[in-house]
Amino acid sequence: MYYNNNTLIYLDGKFVKANEASTDLYSQTLHYGYGVFEGIRAYASDNGTRVFKVKEHYDRLKNSAELIKIPFDYDVQELVDATYELLEKNNFTDAYVRPLVFCDPNMSLSRPNKVSIMICAWEWGAYLGDKQLRLTLSSYCRPHPRSIKIEAKVCGHYVNSILATNEAKDKGFDEALLLDSDGYLAEGPGANLFFEKDGVLYTPQLGNILPGITRATVLELAEEMGVEVKQGLYKPKILALADSAFYCGTAAEVIGIESVDERKFPKEWSDSLGNKLQEAYSQLVRASEKTLSTTY
Ligand code: PMP
């Protein structure tokens, strides 16, 4: 359950009870998936709650809306402030934050004149497990960038992700790995892919994937650690020769990949670059230097 009788959400400038808020069943977003959203995480730090890369997430929300021509008249800083206020009002420290921009009633395929924004959050404790994923190559490919705006986080795009995840789970795997429409490695249904070979990290280049904020953070951390990272177009047979691999995303953070279609990566996770990055990421998101009262 995501909320109880006391939970507040932010809806169009006001804080309202989640169980009293309502929306219109004729919303264009509900019918056609024409809406944009974000997935953000807040962490308890020594200096209080810190929402990790919150500005980057709201900038991406704005960019997603603009890319698909949904009107976005919100001020990013106001949304950032509203997010902190929402967490405070609900007494959340470690939490997942979900902003959604959704459209007014409109059964036509033309653009909406008016949209709404809601921000909800739910408690999400620290993930302490060292689980590694068993992946399978999906029969679904990521949408072609000429059929949608792949860089936008659009509601409707997630039908592709849901199909891929369910197919993988039905086959007994933890998660899917999707290729792009040309057969190059793309990403997971909700995470970006990295793999390691001979001390170098590789990740699919931008163009056919969601530009993950965690991916960008991993690139920064790798640079700080002096690890070389190459971005390019890679076929699955290259991944089959890799030493180790991991997924990264706001929800998953950095998570090791044990195998793809039962073929295990030879390197122990504890010896992998992914494991070092996982630790560095975990420290960074909980670091206290950026806090509620200073910068975010
Ligand atoms: N790819 C897809 C398809 C996603 O849905 C996500 C989650 N937003 C990611 C990658 C990772 O993005 P981020 O690190 O910004 O959460």
PDB file of C-alpha atoms and ligand atoms in Angstrom:
ATOM      1  CA  MET A   1       0.000   0.000   0.000  1.00  0.00           C
ATOM      2  CA  TYR A   2       1.387   3.367  -0.967  1.00  0.00           C
ATOM      3  CA  TYR A   3      -0.625   5.531   1.398  1.00  0.00           C
ATOM      4  CA  ASN A   4      -2.825   5.498   4.441  1.00  0.00           C
ATOM      5  CA  ASN A   5      -5.525   7.790   5.821  1.00  0.00           C
ATOM      6  CA  ASN A   6      -2.984  10.421   6.859  1.00  0.00           C
ATOM      7  CA  THR A   7      -0.734  10.508   3.815  1.00  0.00           C
ATOM      8  CA  LEU A   8      -0.474  13.841   2.030  1.00  0.00           C
ATOM      9  CA  ILE A   9       0.294  14.389  -1.611  1.00  0.00           C
ATOM     10  CA  TYR A  10       1.102  17.585  -3.473  1.00  0.00           C
ATOM     11  CA  LEU A  11      -1.506  18.368  -6.117  1.00  0.00           C
ATOM     12  CA  ASP A  12      -1.399  21.544  -8.195  1.00  0.00           C
ATOM     13  CA  GLY A  13       0.125  23.728  -5.505  1.00  0.00           C
ATOM     14  CA  LYS A  14      -1.712  22.304  -2.506  1.00  0.00           C
ATOM     15  CA  PHE A  15      -1.059  19.537  -0.021  1.00  0.00           C
ATOM     16  CA  VAL A  16      -4.076  17.262   0.108  1.00  0.00           C
ATOM     17  CA  LYS A  17      -4.872  13.871   1.565  1.00  0.00           C
ATOM     18  CA  ALA A  18      -4.019  11.053  -0.830  1.00  0.00           C
ATOM     19  CA  ASN A  19      -7.294   9.276  -0.125  1.00  0.00           C
ATOM     20  CA  GLU A  20      -9.329  12.410  -0.809  1.00  0.00           C
ATOM     21  CA  ALA A  21      -7.574  13.503  -4.013  1.00  0.00           C
ATOM     22  CA  SER A  22      -9.279  12.619  -7.256  1.00  0.00           C
ATOM     23  CA  THR A  23      -8.732  12.888 -10.954  1.00  0.00           C
ATOM     24  CA  ASP A  24     -10.872  12.862 -14.067  1.00  0.00           C
ATOM     25  CA  LEU A  25     -11.443   9.536 -15.785  1.00  0.00           C
ATOM     26  CA  TYR A  26     -11.372  11.334 -19.140  1.00  0.00           C
ATOM     27  CA  SER A  27      -7.743  12.389 -18.691  1.00  0.00           C
ATOM     28  CA  GLN A  28      -5.698  12.009 -21.855  1.00  0.00           C
ATOM     29  CA  THR A  29      -2.959  10.467 -19.734  1.00  0.00           C
ATOM     30  CA  LEU A  30      -5.157   7.660 -18.515  1.00  0.00           C
ATOM     31  CA  HIS A  31      -6.367   6.800 -22.006  1.00  0.00           C
ATOM     32  CA  TYR A  32      -3.254   7.284 -24.099  1.00  0.00           C
ATOM     33  CA  GLY A  33      -0.295   7.289 -21.699  1.00  0.00           C
ATOM     34  CA  TYR A  34       0.388  10.898 -22.669  1.00  0.00           C
ATOM     35  CA  GLY A  35       1.994  12.198 -19.501  1.00  0.00           C
ATOM     36  CA  VAL A  36       5.464  12.426 -17.962  1.00  0.00           C
ATOM     37  CA  PHE A  37       6.844  11.385 -14.631  1.00  0.00           C
ATOM     38  CA  GLU A  38       9.942  10.990 -12.507  1.00  0.00           C
ATOM     39  CA  GLY A  39      11.332   8.576  -9.958  1.00  0.00           C
ATOM     40  CA  ILE A  40      13.416  10.204  -7.241  1.00  0.00           C
ATOM     41  CA  ARG A  41      14.850   8.990  -3.953  1.00  0.00           C
ATOM     42  CA  ALA A  42      15.283  10.679  -0.613  1.00  0.00           C
ATOM     43  CA  TYR A  43      17.821   9.410   1.860  1.00  0.00           C
ATOM     44  CA  ALA A  44      18.336  10.002   5.536  1.00  0.00           C
ATOM     45  CA  SER A  45      21.711  11.662   6.040  1.00  0.00           C
ATOM     46  CA  ASP A  46      23.444  12.937   9.179  1.00  0.00           C
ATOM     47  CA  ASN A  47      22.031  16.350   8.389  1.00  0.00           C
ATOM     48  CA  GLY A  48      18.467  15.309   7.748  1.00  0.00           C
ATOM     49  CA  THR A  49      16.693  14.174   4.638  1.00  0.00           C
ATOM     50  CA  ARG A  50      18.412  14.713   1.351  1.00  0.00           C
ATOM     51  CA  VAL A  51      16.702  14.192  -1.993  1.00  0.00           C
ATOM     52  CA  PHE A  52      19.374  12.894  -4.309  1.00  0.00           C
ATOM     53  CA  LYS A  53      19.954  14.969  -7.469  1.00  0.00           C
ATOM     54  CA  VAL A  54      16.500  16.441  -7.056  1.00  0.00           C
ATOM     55  CA  LYS A  55      17.105  19.339  -9.440  1.00  0.00           C
ATOM     56  CA  GLU A  56      18.372  16.997 -12.146  1.00  0.00           C
ATOM     57  CA  HIS A  57      15.180  14.957 -11.823  1.00  0.00           C
ATOM     58  CA  TYR A  58      12.873  17.973 -12.110  1.00  0.00           C
ATOM     59  CA  ASP A  59      14.941  19.305 -15.000  1.00  0.00           C
ATOM     60  CA  ARG A  60      14.411  15.964 -16.720  1.00  0.00           C
ATOM     61  CA  LEU A  61      10.685  16.104 -15.945  1.00  0.00           C
ATOM     62  CA  LYS A  62      10.510  19.523 -17.601  1.00  0.00           C
ATOM     63  CA  ASN A  63      12.571  18.321 -20.532  1.00  0.00           C
ATOM     64  CA  SER A  64      10.371  15.226 -20.920  1.00  0.00           C
ATOM     65  CA  ALA A  65       7.254  17.432 -21.030  1.00  0.00           C
ATOM     66  CA  GLU A  66       8.816  19.819 -23.530  1.00  0.00           C
ATOM     67  CA  LEU A  67      10.006  16.995 -25.765  1.00  0.00           C
ATOM     68  CA  ILE A  68       6.472  15.662 -26.127  1.00  0.00           C
ATOM     69  CA  LYS A  69       4.877  19.139 -26.147  1.00  0.00           C
ATOM     70  CA  ILE A  70       3.010  18.880 -22.886  1.00  0.00           C
ATOM     71  CA  PRO A  71       2.710  22.374 -21.374  1.00  0.00           C
ATOM     72  CA  PHE A  72       4.991  22.718 -18.354  1.00  0.00           C
ATOM     73  CA  ASP A  73       4.611  26.021 -16.563  1.00  0.00           C
ATOM     74  CA  TYR A  74       6.104  24.957 -13.255  1.00  0.00           C
ATOM     75  CA  ASP A  75       9.153  26.406 -11.642  1.00  0.00           C
ATOM     76  CA  VAL A  76      11.727  23.701 -10.953  1.00  0.00           C
ATOM     77  CA  GLN A  77      12.823  25.275  -7.663  1.00  0.00           C
ATOM     78  CA  GLU A  78       9.218  25.440  -6.458  1.00  0.00           C
ATOM     79  CA  LEU A  79       8.825  21.745  -7.195  1.00  0.00           C
ATOM     80  CA  VAL A  80      12.046  21.012  -5.330  1.00  0.00           C
ATOM     81  CA  ASP A  81      10.790  22.984  -2.336  1.00  0.00           C
ATOM     82  CA  ALA A  82       7.407  21.240  -2.518  1.00  0.00           C
ATOM     83  CA  THR A  83       9.175  17.870  -2.491  1.00  0.00           C
ATOM     84  CA  TYR A  84      11.051  18.655   0.712  1.00  0.00           C
ATOM     85  CA  GLU A  85       7.878  20.019   2.268  1.00  0.00           C
ATOM     86  CA  LEU A  86       5.964  16.899   1.273  1.00  0.00           C
ATOM     87  CA  LEU A  87       8.567  14.667   2.900  1.00  0.00           C
ATOM     88  CA  GLU A  88       8.553  16.772   6.029  1.00  0.00           C
ATOM     89  CA  LYS A  89       4.751  16.823   6.288  1.00  0.00           C
ATOM     90  CA  ASN A  90       4.606  13.046   5.925  1.00  0.00           C
ATOM     91  CA  ASN A  91       7.558  12.495   8.245  1.00  0.00           C
ATOM     92  CA  PHE A  92       9.452  10.557   5.604  1.00  0.00           C
ATOM     93  CA  THR A  93      13.229  10.294   5.574  1.00  0.00           C
ATOM     94  CA  ASP A  94      14.142   7.358   3.330  1.00  0.00           C
ATOM     95  CA  ALA A  95      11.516   7.592   0.633  1.00  0.00           C
ATOM     96  CA  TYR A  96      10.702   7.235  -3.045  1.00  0.00           C
ATOM     97  CA  VAL A  97       9.234  10.349  -4.646  1.00  0.00           C
ATOM     98  CA  ARG A  98       6.999  10.156  -7.703  1.00  0.00           C
ATOM     99  CA  PRO A  99       6.061  13.357  -9.546  1.00  0.00           C
ATOM    100  CA  LEU A 100       3.548  12.942 -12.378  1.00  0.00           C
ATOM    101  CA  VAL A 101       2.381  15.526 -14.890  1.00  0.00           C
ATOM    102  CA  PHE A 102      -0.983  14.449 -16.249  1.00  0.00           C
ATOM    103  CA  CYS A 103      -3.348  15.950 -18.767  1.00  0.00           C
ATOM    104  CA  ASP A 104      -6.851  17.334 -18.565  1.00  0.00           C
ATOM    105  CA  PRO A 105      -9.817  15.494 -20.051  1.00  0.00           C
ATOM    106  CA  ASN A 106      -9.277  15.214 -23.786  1.00  0.00           C
ATOM    107  CA  MET A 107     -10.304  12.268 -25.906  1.00  0.00           C
ATOM    108  CA  SER A 108      -8.729  13.673 -29.051  1.00  0.00           C
ATOM    109  CA  LEU A 109      -5.111  13.261 -30.054  1.00  0.00           C
ATOM    110  CA  SER A 110      -4.406  16.973 -29.920  1.00  0.00           C
ATOM    111  CA  ARG A 111      -2.324  18.545 -27.192  1.00  0.00           C
ATOM    112  CA  PRO A 112      -3.914  19.450 -23.890  1.00  0.00           C
ATOM    113  CA  ASN A 113      -4.395  23.075 -22.904  1.00  0.00           C
ATOM    114  CA  LYS A 114      -4.023  22.329 -19.255  1.00  0.00           C
ATOM    115  CA  VAL A 115      -2.188  19.808 -17.171  1.00  0.00           C
ATOM    116  CA  SER A 116      -1.890  18.960 -13.491  1.00  0.00           C
ATOM    117  CA  ILE A 117       1.048  17.942 -11.400  1.00  0.00           C
ATOM    118  CA  MET A 118       1.000  15.591  -8.461  1.00  0.00           C
ATOM    119  CA  ILE A 119       3.889  14.553  -6.285  1.00  0.00           C
ATOM    120  CA  CYS A 120       3.489  11.583  -4.017  1.00  0.00           C
ATOM    121  CA  ALA A 121       6.015   9.754  -1.870  1.00  0.00           C
ATOM    122  CA  TRP A 122       6.220   6.589   0.145  1.00  0.00           C
ATOM    123  CA  GLU A 123       8.700   5.258   2.607  1.00  0.00           C
ATOM    124  CA  TRP A 124      11.407   3.159   1.074  1.00  0.00           C
ATOM    125  CA  GLY A 125      14.046   1.884   3.442  1.00  0.00           C
ATOM    126  CA  ALA A 126      17.668   1.382   2.546  1.00  0.00           C
ATOM    127  CA  TYR A 127      18.324  -1.687   0.476  1.00  0.00           C
ATOM    128  CA  LEU A 128      21.009  -3.661   2.236  1.00  0.00           C
ATOM    129  CA  GLY A 129      20.982  -6.910   0.344  1.00  0.00           C
ATOM    130  CA  ASP A 130      23.717  -8.016  -1.997  1.00  0.00           C
ATOM    131  CA  LYS A 131      21.373  -9.662  -4.427  1.00  0.00           C
ATOM    132  CA  GLN A 132      22.541 -10.101  -7.985  1.00  0.00           C
ATOM    133  CA  LEU A 133      20.211 -10.281 -10.928  1.00  0.00           C
ATOM    134  CA  ARG A 134      19.617 -13.182 -13.274  1.00  0.00           C
ATOM    135  CA  LEU A 135      18.712 -11.556 -16.584  1.00  0.00           C
ATOM    136  CA  THR A 136      17.297 -12.816 -19.845  1.00  0.00           C
ATOM    137  CA  LEU A 137      17.537 -11.128 -23.220  1.00  0.00           C
ATOM    138  CA  SER A 138      14.081  -9.835 -23.989  1.00  0.00           C
ATOM    139  CA  SER A 139      12.121 -10.655 -27.109  1.00  0.00           C
ATOM    140  CA  TYR A 140      10.954  -7.020 -26.914  1.00  0.00           C
ATOM    141  CA  CYS A 141      13.258  -4.252 -28.130  1.00  0.00           C
ATOM    142  CA  ARG A 142      13.301  -0.699 -26.812  1.00  0.00           C
ATOM    143  CA  PRO A 143      11.108   1.634 -28.856  1.00  0.00           C
ATOM    144  CA  HIS A 144      12.819   3.076 -31.916  1.00  0.00           C
ATOM    145  CA  PRO A 145      13.854   6.711 -31.302  1.00  0.00           C
ATOM    146  CA  ARG A 146      11.923   7.724 -34.412  1.00  0.00           C
ATOM    147  CA  SER A 147       8.712   6.294 -32.978  1.00  0.00           C
ATOM    148  CA  ILE A 148       8.863   8.108 -29.626  1.00  0.00           C
ATOM    149  CA  LYS A 149      11.071  10.535 -27.708  1.00  0.00           C
ATOM    150  CA  ILE A 150      13.314   7.960 -26.073  1.00  0.00           C
ATOM    151  CA  GLU A 151      15.007  10.577 -23.872  1.00  0.00           C
ATOM    152  CA  ALA A 152      11.706  11.540 -22.273  1.00  0.00           C
ATOM    153  CA  LYS A 153      10.278   9.674 -19.295  1.00  0.00           C
ATOM    154  CA  VAL A 154       6.792   9.263 -20.716  1.00  0.00           C
ATOM    155  CA  CYS A 155       4.055   7.211 -19.034  1.00  0.00           C
ATOM    156  CA  GLY A 156       3.136   5.264 -22.160  1.00  0.00           C
ATOM    157  CA  HIS A 157       6.719   4.150 -22.789  1.00  0.00           C
ATOM    158  CA  TYR A 158       6.450   1.939 -19.741  1.00  0.00           C
ATOM    159  CA  VAL A 159       4.152  -0.538 -21.471  1.00  0.00           C
ATOM    160  CA  ASN A 160       7.334  -1.705 -23.215  1.00  0.00           C
ATOM    161  CA  SER A 161       9.071  -2.045 -19.837  1.00  0.00           C
ATOM    162  CA  ILE A 162       6.147  -3.893 -18.264  1.00  0.00           C
ATOM    163  CA  LEU A 163       5.959  -6.351 -21.178  1.00  0.00           C
ATOM    164  CA  ALA A 164       9.689  -7.054 -20.932  1.00  0.00           C
ATOM    165  CA  THR A 165       9.703  -7.466 -17.133  1.00  0.00           C
ATOM    166  CA  ASN A 166       6.728  -9.784 -17.134  1.00  0.00           C
ATOM    167  CA  GLU A 167       8.130 -11.885 -19.944  1.00  0.00           C
ATOM    168  CA  ALA A 168      11.390 -12.275 -17.987  1.00  0.00           C
ATOM    169  CA  LYS A 169       9.605 -13.141 -14.738  1.00  0.00           C
ATOM    170  CA  ASP A 170       7.320 -15.614 -16.486  1.00  0.00           C
ATOM    171  CA  LYS A 171      10.446 -17.381 -17.747  1.00  0.00           C
ATOM    172  CA  GLY A 172      11.822 -17.550 -14.200  1.00  0.00           C
ATOM    173  CA  PHE A 173      14.355 -14.709 -14.419  1.00  0.00           C
ATOM    174  CA  ASP A 174      14.643 -11.632 -12.206  1.00  0.00           C
ATOM    175  CA  GLU A 175      14.637  -9.061 -14.946  1.00  0.00           C
ATOM    176  CA  ALA A 176      14.930  -8.419 -18.685  1.00  0.00           C
ATOM    177  CA  LEU A 177      17.705  -6.928 -20.787  1.00  0.00           C
ATOM    178  CA  LEU A 178      16.455  -5.128 -23.865  1.00  0.00           C
ATOM    179  CA  LEU A 179      18.265  -4.488 -27.128  1.00  0.00           C
ATOM    180  CA  ASP A 180      17.560  -1.546 -29.393  1.00  0.00           C
ATOM    181  CA  SER A 181      15.803  -2.088 -32.712  1.00  0.00           C
ATOM    182  CA  ASP A 182      19.178  -2.649 -34.438  1.00  0.00           C
ATOM    183  CA  GLY A 183      20.145  -5.406 -32.019  1.00  0.00           C
ATOM    184  CA  TYR A 184      22.590  -3.416 -29.893  1.00  0.00           C
ATOM    185  CA  LEU A 185      22.516  -3.591 -26.090  1.00  0.00           C
ATOM    186  CA  ALA A 186      20.181  -0.908 -24.765  1.00  0.00           C
ATOM    187  CA  GLU A 187      19.011  -1.066 -21.141  1.00  0.00           C
ATOM    188  CA  GLY A 188      16.787  -2.740 -18.604  1.00  0.00           C
ATOM    189  CA  PRO A 189      13.070  -1.968 -18.259  1.00  0.00           C
ATOM    190  CA  GLY A 190      13.962   0.600 -15.565  1.00  0.00           C
ATOM    191  CA  ALA A 191      17.740   0.749 -15.346  1.00  0.00           C
ATOM    192  CA  ASN A 192      20.876   1.394 -17.400  1.00  0.00           C
ATOM    193  CA  LEU A 193      23.521  -1.218 -18.180  1.00  0.00           C
ATOM    194  CA  PHE A 194      27.279  -1.226 -17.559  1.00  0.00           C
ATOM    195  CA  PHE A 195      29.746  -4.052 -18.057  1.00  0.00           C
ATOM    196  CA  GLU A 196      33.406  -4.562 -17.264  1.00  0.00           C
ATOM    197  CA  LYS A 197      36.113  -6.118 -19.417  1.00  0.00           C
ATOM    198  CA  ASP A 198      39.824  -6.069 -18.585  1.00  0.00           C
ATOM    199  CA  GLY A 199      39.483  -3.198 -16.119  1.00  0.00           C
ATOM    200  CA  VAL A 200      37.506  -0.960 -18.495  1.00  0.00           C
ATOM    201  CA  LEU A 201      33.811  -0.162 -18.103  1.00  0.00           C
ATOM    202  CA  TYR A 202      31.457  -0.112 -21.076  1.00  0.00           C
ATOM    203  CA  THR A 203      27.967   1.291 -21.348  1.00  0.00           C
ATOM    204  CA  PRO A 204      25.552   1.794 -24.253  1.00  0.00           C
ATOM    205  CA  GLN A 205      25.801   5.300 -25.675  1.00  0.00           C
ATOM    206  CA  LEU A 206      22.911   7.752 -25.515  1.00  0.00           C
ATOM    207  CA  GLY A 207      20.473   7.738 -28.405  1.00  0.00           C
ATOM    208  CA  ASN A 208      18.467   4.575 -27.844  1.00  0.00           C
ATOM    209  CA  ILE A 209      18.180   4.684 -24.043  1.00  0.00           C
ATOM    210  CA  LEU A 210      16.834   6.817 -21.231  1.00  0.00           C
ATOM    211  CA  PRO A 211      19.686   9.080 -20.091  1.00  0.00           C
ATOM    212  CA  GLY A 212      19.723   7.849 -16.508  1.00  0.00           C
ATOM    213  CA  ILE A 213      20.650  10.192 -13.713  1.00  0.00           C
ATOM    214  CA  THR A 214      22.251   7.244 -11.903  1.00  0.00           C
ATOM    215  CA  ARG A 215      24.157   6.432 -15.104  1.00  0.00           C
ATOM    216  CA  ALA A 216      25.520   9.987 -15.115  1.00  0.00           C
ATOM    217  CA  THR A 217      26.455   9.618 -11.438  1.00  0.00           C
ATOM    218  CA  VAL A 218      28.235   6.324 -12.109  1.00  0.00           C
ATOM    219  CA  LEU A 219      30.172   8.016 -14.924  1.00  0.00           C
ATOM    220  CA  GLU A 220      31.226  10.770 -12.485  1.00  0.00           C
ATOM    221  CA  LEU A 221      32.218   8.248  -9.803  1.00  0.00           C
ATOM    222  CA  ALA A 222      34.177   6.149 -12.299  1.00  0.00           C
ATOM    223  CA  GLU A 223      36.059   9.245 -13.413  1.00  0.00           C
ATOM    224  CA  GLU A 224      36.891  10.112  -9.803  1.00  0.00           C
ATOM    225  CA  MET A 225      38.179   6.568  -9.312  1.00  0.00           C
ATOM    226  CA  GLY A 226      40.288   6.786 -12.458  1.00  0.00           C
ATOM    227  CA  VAL A 227      38.316   4.010 -14.167  1.00  0.00           C
ATOM    228  CA  GLU A 228      38.128   4.277 -17.944  1.00  0.00           C
ATOM    229  CA  VAL A 229      34.576   4.150 -19.349  1.00  0.00           C
ATOM    230  CA  LYS A 230      33.716   3.659 -23.007  1.00  0.00           C
ATOM    231  CA  GLN A 231      30.293   4.503 -24.408  1.00  0.00           C
ATOM    232  CA  GLY A 232      29.281   2.924 -27.687  1.00  0.00           C
ATOM    233  CA  LEU A 233      27.138   0.454 -29.562  1.00  0.00           C
ATOM    234  CA  TYR A 234      27.709  -3.071 -28.338  1.00  0.00           C
ATOM    235  CA  LYS A 235      26.181  -6.350 -29.444  1.00  0.00           C
ATOM    236  CA  PRO A 236      25.141  -8.999 -26.907  1.00  0.00           C
ATOM    237  CA  LYS A 237      28.107 -11.185 -27.927  1.00  0.00           C
ATOM    238  CA  ILE A 238      30.429  -8.510 -26.454  1.00  0.00           C
ATOM    239  CA  LEU A 239      28.520  -8.689 -23.174  1.00  0.00           C
ATOM    240  CA  ALA A 240      28.880 -12.483 -23.213  1.00  0.00           C
ATOM    241  CA  LEU A 241      32.675 -11.976 -23.036  1.00  0.00           C
ATOM    242  CA  ALA A 242      32.517  -9.439 -20.176  1.00  0.00           C
ATOM    243  CA  ASP A 243      34.039 -10.056 -16.733  1.00  0.00           C
ATOM    244  CA  SER A 244      31.112  -8.557 -14.793  1.00  0.00           C
ATOM    245  CA  ALA A 245      28.087  -6.332 -15.299  1.00  0.00           C
ATOM    246  CA  PHE A 246      25.583  -4.242 -13.396  1.00  0.00           C
ATOM    247  CA  TYR A 247      22.391  -2.268 -13.718  1.00  0.00           C
ATOM    248  CA  CYS A 248      21.941   1.188 -12.246  1.00  0.00           C
ATOM    249  CA  GLY A 249      18.921   3.370 -11.662  1.00  0.00           C
ATOM    250  CA  THR A 250      17.304   5.486  -8.985  1.00  0.00           C
ATOM    251  CA  ALA A 251      15.284   2.573  -7.613  1.00  0.00           C
ATOM    252  CA  ALA A 252      17.837  -0.204  -8.105  1.00  0.00           C
ATOM    253  CA  GLU A 253      20.844   2.011  -7.232  1.00  0.00           C
ATOM    254  CA  VAL A 254      23.812  -0.104  -8.439  1.00  0.00           C
ATOM    255  CA  ILE A 255      22.992  -3.798  -8.596  1.00  0.00           C
ATOM    256  CA  GLY A 256      25.166  -6.627  -9.848  1.00  0.00           C
ATOM    257  CA  ILE A 257      24.160  -8.910 -12.698  1.00  0.00           C
ATOM    258  CA  GLU A 258      24.938 -12.534 -11.993  1.00  0.00           C
ATOM    259  CA  SER A 259      24.065 -13.962 -15.403  1.00  0.00           C
ATOM    260  CA  VAL A 260      22.354 -13.382 -18.721  1.00  0.00           C
ATOM    261  CA  ASP A 261      20.338 -16.381 -19.916  1.00  0.00           C
ATOM    262  CA  GLU A 262      22.093 -18.574 -17.331  1.00  0.00           C
ATOM    263  CA  ARG A 263      25.548 -17.606 -18.586  1.00  0.00           C
ATOM    264  CA  LYS A 264      27.358 -16.359 -15.490  1.00  0.00           C
ATOM    265  CA  PHE A 265      29.901 -13.561 -15.479  1.00  0.00           C
ATOM    266  CA  PRO A 266      33.247 -15.003 -14.391  1.00  0.00           C
ATOM    267  CA  LYS A 267      34.376 -12.293 -11.964  1.00  0.00           C
ATOM    268  CA  GLU A 268      33.272 -12.456  -8.344  1.00  0.00           C
ATOM    269  CA  TRP A 269      30.979  -9.509  -7.654  1.00  0.00           C
ATOM    270  CA  SER A 270      33.085  -8.554  -4.640  1.00  0.00           C
ATOM    271  CA  ASP A 271      36.131  -8.106  -6.927  1.00  0.00           C
ATOM    272  CA  SER A 272      34.282  -6.196  -9.634  1.00  0.00           C
ATOM    273  CA  LEU A 273      34.319  -2.529 -10.544  1.00  0.00           C
ATOM    274  CA  GLY A 274      30.561  -2.625 -10.108  1.00  0.00           C
ATOM    275  CA  ASN A 275      30.949  -3.529  -6.451  1.00  0.00           C
ATOM    276  CA  LYS A 276      33.305  -0.573  -5.874  1.00  0.00           C
ATOM    277  CA  LEU A 277      30.876   1.738  -7.650  1.00  0.00           C
ATOM    278  CA  GLN A 278      27.978   0.290  -5.682  1.00  0.00           C
ATOM    279  CA  GLU A 279      29.720   1.216  -2.427  1.00  0.00           C
ATOM    280  CA  ALA A 280      30.714   4.659  -3.681  1.00  0.00           C
ATOM    281  CA  TYR A 281      27.159   5.314  -4.868  1.00  0.00           C
ATOM    282  CA  SER A 282      25.675   4.183  -1.591  1.00  0.00           C
ATOM    283  CA  GLN A 283      27.961   6.559   0.298  1.00  0.00           C
ATOM    284  CA  LEU A 284      27.312   9.442  -2.057  1.00  0.00           C
ATOM    285  CA  VAL A 285      23.524   9.296  -1.841  1.00  0.00           C
ATOM    286  CA  ARG A 286      23.667   9.253   1.955  1.00  0.00           C
ATOM    287  CA  ALA A 287      26.376  11.905   2.231  1.00  0.00           C
ATOM    288  CA  SER A 288      25.391  14.808   4.387  1.00  0.00           C
ATOM    289  CA  GLU A 289      27.081  17.757   2.764  1.00  0.00           C
ATOM    290  CA  LYS A 290      24.064  18.694   0.689  1.00  0.00           C
ATOM    291  CA  THR A 291      21.058  19.055   2.930  1.00  0.00           C
ATOM    292  CA  LEU A 292      17.618  20.483   3.141  1.00  0.00           C
ATOM    293  CA  SER A 293      18.763  23.826   4.433  1.00  0.00           C
ATOM    294  CA  THR A 294      21.705  24.309   2.092  1.00  0.00           C
ATOM    295  CA  THR A 295      21.844  23.367  -1.554  1.00  0.00           C
ATOM    296  CA  TYR A 296      19.834  20.746  -3.350  1.00  0.00           C
TER     297      TYR A 296
HETATM  298  N1  PMP B   1      16.199   3.330 -18.141  1.00  0.00           N
HETATM  299  C1  PMP B   1      14.869   3.294 -17.957  1.00  0.00           C
HETATM  300  C2  PMP B   1      14.018   2.770 -19.052  1.00  0.00           C
HETATM  301  C3  PMP B   1      14.291   3.756 -16.756  1.00  0.00           C
HETATM  302  O1  PMP B   1      12.973   3.711 -16.573  1.00  0.00           O
HETATM  303  C4  PMP B   1      15.141   4.226 -15.736  1.00  0.00           C
HETATM  304  C5  PMP B   1      14.541   4.692 -14.433  1.00  0.00           C
HETATM  305  N2  PMP B   1      14.185   6.053 -14.500  1.00  0.00           N
HETATM  306  C6  PMP B   1      16.522   4.254 -15.964  1.00  0.00           C
HETATM  307  C7  PMP B   1      17.013   3.795 -17.180  1.00  0.00           C
HETATM  308  C8  PMP B   1      17.456   4.801 -14.937  1.00  0.00           C
HETATM  309  O2  PMP B   1      17.266   6.180 -14.817  1.00  0.00           O
HETATM  310  P1  PMP B   1      17.580   6.959 -13.468  1.00  0.00           P
HETATM  311  O3  PMP B   1      18.978   6.582 -13.103  1.00  0.00           O
HETATM  312  O4  PMP B   1      17.457   8.383 -13.833  1.00  0.00           O
HETATM  313  O5  PMP B   1      16.616   6.499 -12.458  1.00  0.00           O
END
